[in-house]
Amino acid sequence: MELPEVEVVRRDLEKDVVGRRMVAVEVRRMKNTKRVIRRHKAPKEFRDRLVGHKIIRAERKGKYILLHLDDGNVLVVHFGMSGRFLRGTKRVPLDNHTHVIVTFQTGGDLRFVDPRTFGELFVTALDDLGKVKELAHLAIDPLESMFTWQQFSGALANRATKLKPLLMDQQFISGLGNIYSDEVLFAAGLRHDRASDELSAQEVRRLYRAIQETVQEAIRFRGTTLGDEAYVDLYGKPGEYQNELKVYGRRGEPCRRCRTPIQVVKYSGRNSYYCPQCQS
């Protein structure tokens, strides 16, 4: 998941889960489940910090979701490559890769499903969030009010690197991955291998605007679900932004703007999709 998908899930949780009290937490005895709660010594410790408490707020930090509890603790969620939350009831069969089931006093359950088990759940005190190194080093979020043109241009000027890896650097800007970095660069009319410190003021402004508009549009279409359907929303429904992608995954297809075939190159270990005519 990238930022738009995580934000869609956060908004779903805010509407559907916030205000509910947890009455049972099951950590299933499955291969690799311990990796999902790896920061806890045992499943009992994880369960005991959740059962009986109410979720009072759903927050997002980069690609992390923070579910604030009524006792001051926070359930921190990272989906990794294949993790997802699904709402369910006893009548709905469990997915084969369901590792954790949170049952609410009213209104069914919340399931953490993760086939590849790179995702993670852990509970920490609110005051200790700053000690979680992954959260402490997150950069500014493109949906936050602090993400201003002045701040972005200043940060960009201080970095001398290529645009694609820079956009994917979570210590530069939070939440962008392979899909949305390509889409942002297309929207800005910039190639993946342009140097960040050599952009004109107009190009920097285009890039800043493209980040905001691409992320917001992807959220409006409820995220991107590719062929493997790794991402679905809280209710198991795929996103629709894959139908709006301008370059990502469209090798050889005509550019939606100029009809030039989309090209792909291996760059920084990733496939980078771009239009050779529209991006320079």
CSV table of N, CA and C in Angstrom, one decimal, residues 108-260:
chain,number,residue,atom,x,y,z
A,108,GLY,N,-19.7,-6.8,14.9
A,108,GLY,CA,-18.8,-7.7,14.2
A,108,GLY,C,-17.4,-7.6,14.7
A,109,ASP,N,-16.5,-7.8,13.7
A,109,ASP,CA,-15.0,-7.9,14.0
A,109,ASP,C,-14.2,-7.1,13.0
A,110,LEU,N,-12.9,-7.0,13.3
A,110,LEU,CA,-11.9,-6.4,12.5
A,110,LEU,C,-10.8,-7.4,12.3
A,111,ARG,N,-10.4,-7.8,11.1
A,111,ARG,CA,-9.5,-8.8,10.8
A,111,ARG,C,-8.2,-8.3,10.1
A,112,PHE,N,-7.1,-8.7,10.6
A,112,PHE,CA,-5.8,-8.3,10.0
A,112,PHE,C,-5.3,-9.5,9.2
A,113,VAL,N,-5.3,-9.3,7.8
A,113,VAL,CA,-5.0,-10.4,6.9
A,113,VAL,C,-3.7,-10.0,6.2
A,114,ASP,N,-2.7,-10.9,6.2
A,114,ASP,CA,-1.4,-10.6,5.6
A,114,ASP,C,-0.8,-11.9,5.1
A,115,PRO,N,-0.9,-12.2,3.8
A,115,PRO,CA,-0.3,-13.4,3.2
A,115,PRO,C,1.2,-13.5,3.4
A,116,ARG,N,1.9,-12.4,3.2
A,116,ARG,CA,3.4,-12.4,3.3
A,116,ARG,C,4.0,-12.0,4.6
A,117,THR,N,3.1,-11.6,5.5
A,117,THR,CA,3.5,-11.3,6.9
A,117,THR,C,4.7,-10.3,7.1
A,118,PHE,N,4.7,-9.4,6.2
A,118,PHE,CA,5.7,-8.3,6.4
A,118,PHE,C,5.0,-7.1,7.1
A,119,GLY,N,3.7,-7.2,7.3
A,119,GLY,CA,3.0,-6.2,8.1
A,119,GLY,C,3.2,-6.4,9.6
A,120,GLU,N,2.6,-5.5,10.4
A,120,GLU,CA,2.9,-5.5,11.8
A,120,GLU,C,1.8,-4.8,12.6
A,121,LEU,N,1.5,-5.3,13.8
A,121,LEU,CA,0.6,-4.7,14.7
A,121,LEU,C,1.3,-4.7,16.1
A,122,PHE,N,1.3,-3.5,16.7
A,122,PHE,CA,1.8,-3.5,18.1
A,122,PHE,C,1.2,-2.3,18.9
A,123,VAL,N,1.1,-2.5,20.2
A,123,VAL,CA,0.5,-1.5,21.1
A,123,VAL,C,1.6,-0.8,21.8
A,124,THR,N,1.5,0.5,21.9
A,124,THR,CA,2.5,1.3,22.6
A,124,THR,C,1.8,2.5,23.3
A,125,ALA,N,2.4,3.0,24.3
A,125,ALA,CA,1.9,4.2,25.0
A,125,ALA,C,2.0,5.4,24.1
A,126,LEU,N,1.0,6.3,24.2
A,126,LEU,CA,1.1,7.5,23.4
A,126,LEU,C,2.4,8.3,23.6
A,127,ASP,N,2.8,8.4,24.8
A,127,ASP,CA,4.1,9.1,25.1
A,127,ASP,C,5.3,8.4,24.5
A,128,ASP,N,5.2,7.2,24.2
A,128,ASP,CA,6.3,6.4,23.6
A,128,ASP,C,6.4,6.4,22.1
A,129,LEU,N,5.4,7.0,21.4
A,129,LEU,CA,5.4,7.0,20.0
A,129,LEU,C,6.6,7.6,19.4
A,130,GLY,N,7.2,8.6,20.1
A,130,GLY,CA,8.4,9.2,19.6
A,130,GLY,C,9.6,8.3,19.6
A,131,LYS,N,9.5,7.2,20.4
A,131,LYS,CA,10.6,6.3,20.5
A,131,LYS,C,10.6,5.2,19.4
A,132,VAL,N,9.5,5.2,18.6
A,132,VAL,CA,9.3,4.2,17.5
A,132,VAL,C,10.1,4.8,16.3
A,133,LYS,N,11.3,4.3,16.0
A,133,LYS,CA,12.2,4.9,15.1
A,133,LYS,C,11.5,5.1,13.7
A,134,GLU,N,10.7,4.1,13.3
A,134,GLU,CA,10.1,4.2,12.0
A,134,GLU,C,9.2,5.4,11.9
A,135,LEU,N,8.5,5.8,13.0
A,135,LEU,CA,7.6,7.0,13.0
A,135,LEU,C,8.4,8.2,13.2
A,136,ALA,N,9.5,8.2,14.0
A,136,ALA,CA,10.3,9.3,14.3
A,136,ALA,C,10.9,9.9,13.1
A,137,HIS,N,11.3,9.1,12.1
A,137,HIS,CA,12.0,9.5,11.0
A,137,HIS,C,11.2,9.8,9.7
A,138,LEU,N,9.8,9.7,9.9
A,138,LEU,CA,9.0,10.0,8.8
A,138,LEU,C,9.1,11.5,8.4
A,139,ALA,N,9.0,11.7,7.1
A,139,ALA,CA,9.1,13.1,6.6
A,139,ALA,C,7.7,13.7,6.5
A,140,ILE,N,7.6,14.9,6.0
A,140,ILE,CA,6.3,15.6,5.9
A,140,ILE,C,5.3,14.9,5.0
A,141,ASP,N,4.1,15.0,5.4
A,141,ASP,CA,3.0,14.3,4.7
A,141,ASP,C,2.4,15.2,3.7
A,142,PRO,N,2.2,14.8,2.4
A,142,PRO,CA,1.6,15.7,1.4
A,142,PRO,C,0.1,16.1,1.7
A,143,LEU,N,-0.5,15.5,2.6
A,143,LEU,CA,-1.9,15.8,2.9
A,143,LEU,C,-2.0,16.8,4.1
A,144,GLU,N,-0.8,17.1,4.8
A,144,GLU,CA,-0.8,17.9,5.9
A,144,GLU,C,-0.7,19.4,5.5
A,145,SER,N,-1.3,20.3,6.3
A,145,SER,CA,-1.2,21.7,6.0
A,145,SER,C,0.2,22.2,6.0
A,146,MET,N,1.1,21.5,6.7
A,146,MET,CA,2.5,21.9,6.8
A,146,MET,C,3.2,21.7,5.5
A,147,PHE,N,2.6,20.9,4.6
A,147,PHE,CA,3.2,20.7,3.3
A,147,PHE,C,3.0,21.9,2.4
A,148,THR,N,3.9,22.9,2.6
A,148,THR,CA,3.7,24.1,1.8
A,148,THR,C,4.7,24.2,0.7
A,149,TRP,N,4.4,25.0,-0.3
A,149,TRP,CA,5.3,25.2,-1.4
A,149,TRP,C,6.7,25.7,-0.9
A,150,GLN,N,6.8,26.6,0.0
A,150,GLN,CA,8.0,27.1,0.5
A,150,GLN,C,8.9,26.0,1.2
A,151,GLN,N,8.2,25.1,2.0
A,151,GLN,CA,8.9,24.1,2.6
A,151,GLN,C,9.4,23.0,1.6
A,152,PHE,N,8.6,22.7,0.7
A,152,PHE,CA,8.9,21.7,-0.3
A,152,PHE,C,10.1,22.2,-1.2
A,153,SER,N,10.0,23.4,-1.7
A,153,SER,CA,11.1,23.9,-2.6
A,153,SER,C,12.4,24.0,-1.8
A,154,GLY,N,12.4,24.4,-0.5
A,154,GLY,CA,13.6,24.4,0.3
A,154,GLY,C,14.2,23.1,0.5
A,155,ALA,N,13.4,22.1,0.8
A,155,ALA,CA,13.9,20.7,1.0
A,155,ALA,C,14.4,20.1,-0.3
A,156,LEU,N,13.8,20.5,-1.4
A,156,LEU,CA,14.2,19.9,-2.7
A,156,LEU,C,15.6,20.5,-3.1
A,157,ALA,N,15.8,21.8,-2.8
A,157,ALA,CA,17.0,22.5,-3.1
A,157,ALA,C,18.2,21.9,-2.3
A,158,ASN,N,17.9,21.3,-1.2
A,158,ASN,CA,19.0,20.8,-0.3
A,158,ASN,C,19.3,19.3,-0.6
A,159,ARG,N,18.7,18.8,-1.6
A,159,ARG,CA,18.9,17.4,-2.0
A,159,ARG,C,19.5,17.3,-3.4
A,160,ALA,N,20.6,16.7,-3.6
A,160,ALA,CA,21.1,16.5,-5.0
A,160,ALA,C,21.1,15.1,-5.4
A,161,THR,N,19.9,14.7,-5.9
A,161,THR,CA,19.7,13.3,-6.3
A,161,THR,C,18.6,13.2,-7.4
A,162,LYS,N,18.4,12.0,-7.9
A,162,LYS,CA,17.4,11.9,-9.0
A,162,LYS,C,16.0,11.9,-8.4
A,163,LEU,N,15.1,12.3,-9.2
A,163,LEU,CA,13.7,12.6,-8.7
A,163,LEU,C,13.0,11.3,-8.3
A,164,LYS,N,13.1,10.2,-9.1
A,164,LYS,CA,12.3,9.0,-8.7
A,164,LYS,C,12.7,8.5,-7.3
A,165,PRO,N,14.0,8.2,-7.1
A,165,PRO,CA,14.3,7.7,-5.7
A,165,PRO,C,14.0,8.7,-4.6
A,166,LEU,N,14.1,10.0,-4.9
A,166,LEU,CA,13.9,11.0,-3.9
A,166,LEU,C,12.4,11.0,-3.5
A,167,LEU,N,11.5,10.9,-4.5
A,167,LEU,CA,10.1,10.9,-4.2
A,167,LEU,C,9.7,9.6,-3.4
A,168,MET,N,10.5,8.6,-3.5
A,168,MET,CA,10.2,7.3,-2.8
A,168,MET,C,10.9,7.3,-1.4
A,169,ASP,N,11.7,8.3,-1.1
A,169,ASP,CA,12.4,8.3,0.1
A,169,ASP,C,11.5,8.8,1.2
A,170,GLN,N,11.2,7.9,2.2
A,170,GLN,CA,10.2,8.2,3.2
A,170,GLN,C,10.8,9.3,4.2
A,171,GLN,N,12.0,9.6,4.1
A,171,GLN,CA,12.6,10.6,4.9
A,171,GLN,C,12.6,12.0,4.2
A,172,PHE,N,12.1,12.0,3.0
A,172,PHE,CA,11.9,13.2,2.2
A,172,PHE,C,10.5,13.6,2.2
A,173,ILE,N,9.7,12.7,1.8
A,173,ILE,CA,8.2,12.9,1.7
A,173,ILE,C,7.5,11.6,2.0
A,174,SER,N,6.5,11.6,2.8
A,174,SER,CA,5.9,10.3,3.3
A,174,SER,C,4.9,9.8,2.3
A,175,GLY,N,4.9,8.5,2.2
A,175,GLY,CA,3.8,7.8,1.6
A,175,GLY,C,3.8,7.4,0.1
A,176,LEU,N,4.8,8.0,-0.7
A,176,LEU,CA,4.8,7.7,-2.1
A,176,LEU,C,5.7,6.5,-2.3
A,177,GLY,N,5.2,5.6,-3.2
A,177,GLY,CA,5.9,4.4,-3.6
A,177,GLY,C,6.1,4.4,-5.1
A,178,ASN,N,6.3,3.2,-5.7
A,178,ASN,CA,6.6,3.1,-7.1
A,178,ASN,C,5.5,3.6,-8.0
A,179,ILE,N,4.2,3.3,-7.6
A,179,ILE,CA,3.1,3.6,-8.5
A,179,ILE,C,3.0,5.2,-8.6
A,180,TYR,N,2.8,5.8,-7.4
A,180,TYR,CA,2.5,7.2,-7.4
A,180,TYR,C,3.7,8.1,-7.7
A,181,SER,N,4.9,7.6,-7.5
A,181,SER,CA,6.0,8.5,-7.9
A,181,SER,C,6.0,8.6,-9.4
A,182,ASP,N,5.7,7.5,-10.2
A,182,ASP,CA,5.7,7.6,-11.6
A,182,ASP,C,4.5,8.5,-12.1
A,183,GLU,N,3.4,8.4,-11.4
A,183,GLU,CA,2.2,9.2,-11.8
A,183,GLU,C,2.4,10.7,-11.5
A,184,VAL,N,3.1,10.9,-10.4
A,184,VAL,CA,3.4,12.3,-10.0
A,184,VAL,C,4.3,12.9,-11.1
A,185,LEU,N,5.4,12.2,-11.4
A,185,LEU,CA,6.4,12.7,-12.4
A,185,LEU,C,5.7,12.9,-13.8
A,186,PHE,N,4.8,12.1,-14.2
A,186,PHE,CA,4.1,12.3,-15.4
A,186,PHE,C,3.3,13.6,-15.3
A,187,ALA,N,2.5,13.7,-14.2
A,187,ALA,CA,1.7,14.9,-14.1
A,187,ALA,C,2.5,16.2,-14.1
A,188,ALA,N,3.8,16.1,-13.6
A,188,ALA,CA,4.6,17.3,-13.5
A,188,ALA,C,5.4,17.5,-14.8
A,189,GLY,N,5.4,16.5,-15.7
A,189,GLY,CA,6.1,16.6,-17.0
A,189,GLY,C,7.6,16.4,-16.8
A,190,LEU,N,8.0,15.6,-15.8
A,190,LEU,CA,9.5,15.4,-15.5
A,190,LEU,C,9.9,14.0,-15.6
A,191,ARG,N,11.1,13.7,-16.0
A,191,ARG,CA,11.6,12.4,-16.1
A,191,ARG,C,12.1,11.9,-14.7
A,192,HIS,N,12.1,10.6,-14.6
A,192,HIS,CA,12.5,10.0,-13.3
A,192,HIS,C,14.0,10.3,-13.0
A,193,ASP,N,14.8,10.5,-14.0
A,193,ASP,CA,16.3,10.7,-13.8
A,193,ASP,C,16.7,12.1,-13.8
A,194,ARG,N,15.8,13.1,-13.7
A,194,ARG,CA,16.2,14.5,-13.5
A,194,ARG,C,16.8,14.7,-12.2
A,195,ALA,N,17.8,15.6,-12.1
A,195,ALA,CA,18.4,15.9,-10.8
A,195,ALA,C,17.5,16.9,-10.0
A,196,SER,N,17.3,16.6,-8.8
A,196,SER,CA,16.4,17.4,-7.9
A,196,SER,C,16.9,18.9,-7.8
A,197,ASP,N,18.2,19.1,-7.8
A,197,ASP,CA,18.7,20.4,-7.5
A,197,ASP,C,18.9,21.2,-8.8
A,198,GLU,N,18.5,20.7,-9.9
A,198,GLU,CA,18.6,21.4,-11.2
A,198,GLU,C,17.3,21.8,-11.8
A,199,LEU,N,16.2,21.7,-11.1
A,199,LEU,CA,14.9,22.1,-11.6
A,199,LEU,C,14.7,23.6,-11.5
A,200,SER,N,14.0,24.1,-12.5
A,200,SER,CA,13.7,25.5,-12.5
A,200,SER,C,12.6,25.7,-11.5
A,201,ALA,N,12.3,27.0,-11.1
A,201,ALA,CA,11.3,27.3,-10.2
A,201,ALA,C,9.9,26.9,-10.7
A,202,GLN,N,9.7,27.0,-12.0
A,202,GLN,CA,8.4,26.5,-12.5
A,202,GLN,C,8.3,25.0,-12.4
A,203,GLU,N,9.4,24.3,-12.7
A,203,GLU,CA,9.3,22.8,-12.6
A,203,GLU,C,9.1,22.4,-11.1
A,204,VAL,N,9.7,23.0,-10.2
A,204,VAL,CA,9.5,22.7,-8.8
A,204,VAL,C,8.0,22.9,-8.4
A,205,ARG,N,7.4,24.0,-8.9
A,205,ARG,CA,6.0,24.3,-8.6
A,205,ARG,C,5.1,23.3,-9.2
A,206,ARG,N,5.4,22.8,-10.5
A,206,ARG,CA,4.6,21.8,-11.1
A,206,ARG,C,4.7,20.5,-10.3
A,207,LEU,N,5.9,20.2,-9.8
A,207,LEU,CA,6.1,18.9,-9.1
A,207,LEU,C,5.3,19.0,-7.8
A,208,TYR,N,5.4,20.1,-7.1
A,208,TYR,CA,4.6,20.3,-5.8
A,208,TYR,C,3.1,20.1,-6.0
A,209,ARG,N,2.6,20.8,-7.1
A,209,ARG,CA,1.2,20.7,-7.4
A,209,ARG,C,0.8,19.2,-7.8
A,210,ALA,N,1.7,18.6,-8.5
A,210,ALA,CA,1.4,17.2,-9.0
A,210,ALA,C,1.3,16.2,-7.9
A,211,ILE,N,2.1,16.4,-6.8
A,211,ILE,CA,2.1,15.5,-5.7
A,211,ILE,C,0.7,15.6,-5.0
A,212,GLN,N,0.3,16.8,-4.7
A,212,GLN,CA,-1.0,17.1,-4.1
A,212,GLN,C,-2.1,16.5,-4.9
A,213,GLU,N,-2.2,16.9,-6.1
A,213,GLU,CA,-3.3,16.5,-7.0
A,213,GLU,C,-3.4,15.0,-7.2
A,214,THR,N,-2.2,14.4,-7.4
A,214,THR,CA,-2.2,12.9,-7.7
A,214,THR,C,-2.7,12.2,-6.5
A,215,VAL,N,-2.2,12.5,-5.3
A,215,VAL,CA,-2.6,11.8,-4.1
A,215,VAL,C,-4.1,12.0,-3.8
A,216,GLN,N,-4.5,13.2,-3.9
A,216,GLN,CA,-6.0,13.5,-3.7
A,216,GLN,C,-6.9,12.8,-4.7
A,217,GLU,N,-6.5,12.8,-5.9
A,217,GLU,CA,-7.3,12.1,-6.9
A,217,GLU,C,-7.3,10.6,-6.6
A,218,ALA,N,-6.2,10.0,-6.3
A,218,ALA,CA,-6.1,8.6,-6.0
A,218,ALA,C,-7.0,8.2,-4.8
A,219,ILE,N,-7.1,9.1,-3.8
A,219,ILE,CA,-8.0,8.9,-2.6
A,219,ILE,C,-9.4,8.9,-3.1
A,220,ARG,N,-9.7,9.9,-3.9
A,220,ARG,CA,-11.1,10.1,-4.4
A,220,ARG,C,-11.6,8.8,-5.2
A,221,PHE,N,-10.7,8.1,-5.9
A,221,PHE,CA,-11.0,6.9,-6.5
A,221,PHE,C,-10.7,5.6,-5.6
A,222,ARG,N,-10.5,5.9,-4.4
A,222,ARG,CA,-10.3,4.8,-3.3
A,222,ARG,C,-9.2,3.9,-3.6
A,223,GLY,N,-8.1,4.5,-4.1
A,223,GLY,CA,-6.8,3.7,-4.2
A,223,GLY,C,-6.7,2.9,-5.5
A,224,THR,N,-5.5,2.2,-5.6
A,224,THR,CA,-5.2,1.5,-6.8
A,224,THR,C,-5.1,0.0,-6.4
A,225,THR,N,-5.9,-0.8,-7.1
A,225,THR,CA,-5.8,-2.3,-7.0
A,225,THR,C,-5.3,-2.9,-8.3
A,226,LEU,N,-4.1,-3.5,-8.3
A,226,LEU,CA,-3.5,-4.1,-9.5
A,226,LEU,C,-4.0,-5.5,-9.6
A,227,GLY,N,-3.4,-6.2,-10.6
A,227,GLY,CA,-3.9,-7.6,-10.9
A,227,GLY,C,-3.9,-8.5,-9.8
A,228,ASP,N,-2.9,-8.4,-8.8
A,228,ASP,CA,-2.9,-9.4,-7.7
A,228,ASP,C,-3.9,-9.1,-6.6
A,229,GLU,N,-4.6,-7.9,-6.8
A,229,GLU,CA,-5.6,-7.5,-5.8
A,229,GLU,C,-5.1,-7.5,-4.4
A,230,ALA,N,-3.9,-7.1,-4.2
A,230,ALA,CA,-3.3,-7.1,-2.8
A,230,ALA,C,-4.0,-6.0,-2.0
A,231,TYR,N,-4.5,-5.0,-2.6
A,231,TYR,CA,-5.2,-3.9,-1.9
A,231,TYR,C,-6.7,-4.0,-2.1
A,232,VAL,N,-7.4,-4.1,-1.0
A,232,VAL,CA,-8.9,-3.8,-1.0
A,232,VAL,C,-9.2,-3.0,0.2
A,233,ASP,N,-10.3,-2.3,0.2
A,233,ASP,CA,-10.7,-1.4,1.3
A,233,ASP,C,-11.2,-2.2,2.5
A,234,LEU,N,-11.7,-1.5,3.5
A,234,LEU,CA,-12.1,-2.2,4.7
A,234,LEU,C,-13.2,-3.2,4.5
A,235,TYR,N,-13.9,-3.0,3.4
A,235,TYR,CA,-15.1,-3.9,3.1
A,235,TYR,C,-14.8,-4.9,2.0
A,236,GLY,N,-13.5,-5.0,1.7
A,236,GLY,CA,-13.1,-6.0,0.7
A,236,GLY,C,-13.3,-5.6,-0.8
A,237,LYS,N,-13.5,-4.3,-1.0
A,237,LYS,CA,-13.7,-3.8,-2.4
A,237,LYS,C,-12.4,-3.2,-2.9
A,238,PRO,N,-12.1,-3.6,-4.2
A,238,PRO,CA,-10.9,-3.0,-4.8
A,238,PRO,C,-11.1,-1.5,-5.1
A,239,GLY,N,-9.9,-0.8,-5.2
A,239,GLY,CA,-10.0,0.6,-5.6
A,239,GLY,C,-10.3,0.7,-7.1
A,240,GLU,N,-10.3,2.0,-7.6
A,240,GLU,CA,-10.7,2.2,-9.0
A,240,GLU,C,-9.6,3.1,-9.7
A,241,TYR,N,-8.6,3.5,-8.9
A,241,TYR,CA,-7.6,4.4,-9.6
A,241,TYR,C,-6.8,3.7,-10.6
A,242,GLN,N,-6.7,2.4,-10.6
A,242,GLN,CA,-5.9,1.7,-11.7
A,242,GLN,C,-6.5,2.0,-13.1
A,243,ASN,N,-7.7,2.4,-13.1
A,243,ASN,CA,-8.3,2.8,-14.4
A,243,ASN,C,-8.0,4.2,-14.8
A,244,GLU,N,-7.4,4.9,-13.9
A,244,GLU,CA,-7.0,6.3,-14.2
A,244,GLU,C,-5.5,6.5,-14.4
A,245,LEU,N,-4.7,5.4,-14.2
A,245,LEU,CA,-3.2,5.5,-14.3
A,245,LEU,C,-2.8,6.0,-15.7
A,246,LYS,N,-1.9,7.0,-15.7
A,246,LYS,CA,-1.5,7.6,-16.9
A,246,LYS,C,-0.3,6.8,-17.5
A,247,VAL,N,0.6,6.3,-16.6
A,247,VAL,CA,1.8,5.7,-17.1
A,247,VAL,C,2.1,4.3,-16.5
A,248,TYR,N,1.9,4.3,-15.2
A,248,TYR,CA,2.3,3.1,-14.4
A,248,TYR,C,1.6,1.8,-15.0
A,249,GLY,N,2.5,0.8,-15.3
A,249,GLY,CA,1.9,-0.5,-15.8
A,249,GLY,C,1.4,-0.4,-17.2
A,250,ARG,N,1.7,0.6,-18.0
A,250,ARG,CA,1.1,0.8,-19.3
A,250,ARG,C,2.2,0.7,-20.4
A,251,ARG,N,3.2,-0.1,-20.2
A,251,ARG,CA,4.3,-0.2,-21.2
A,251,ARG,C,3.7,-0.5,-22.6
A,252,GLY,N,4.1,0.3,-23.6
A,252,GLY,CA,3.7,0.1,-24.9
A,252,GLY,C,2.4,0.7,-25.3
A,253,GLU,N,1.6,1.0,-24.3
A,253,GLU,CA,0.3,1.6,-24.6
A,253,GLU,C,0.4,3.1,-24.9
A,254,PRO,N,-0.5,3.6,-25.7
A,254,PRO,CA,-0.4,5.1,-26.0
A,254,PRO,C,-0.6,6.0,-24.8
A,255,CYS,N,0.3,7.0,-24.8
A,255,CYS,CA,0.1,8.0,-23.8
A,255,CYS,C,-1.3,8.7,-23.9
A,256,ARG,N,-2.0,8.9,-22.8
A,256,ARG,CA,-3.3,9.4,-22.8
A,256,ARG,C,-3.3,10.9,-23.3
A,257,ARG,N,-2.1,11.5,-23.3
A,257,ARG,CA,-2.1,12.9,-23.6
A,257,ARG,C,-1.6,13.1,-25.1
A,258,CYS,N,-0.5,12.3,-25.5
A,258,CYS,CA,0.0,12.6,-26.8
A,258,CYS,C,0.1,11.4,-27.7
A,259,ARG,N,-0.3,10.2,-27.2
A,259,ARG,CA,-0.4,9.0,-28.0
A,259,ARG,C,0.9,8.3,-28.2
A,260,THR,N,2.0,8.9,-27.7
A,260,THR,CA,3.3,8.2,-27.8
A,260,THR,C,3.3,7.0,-26.9
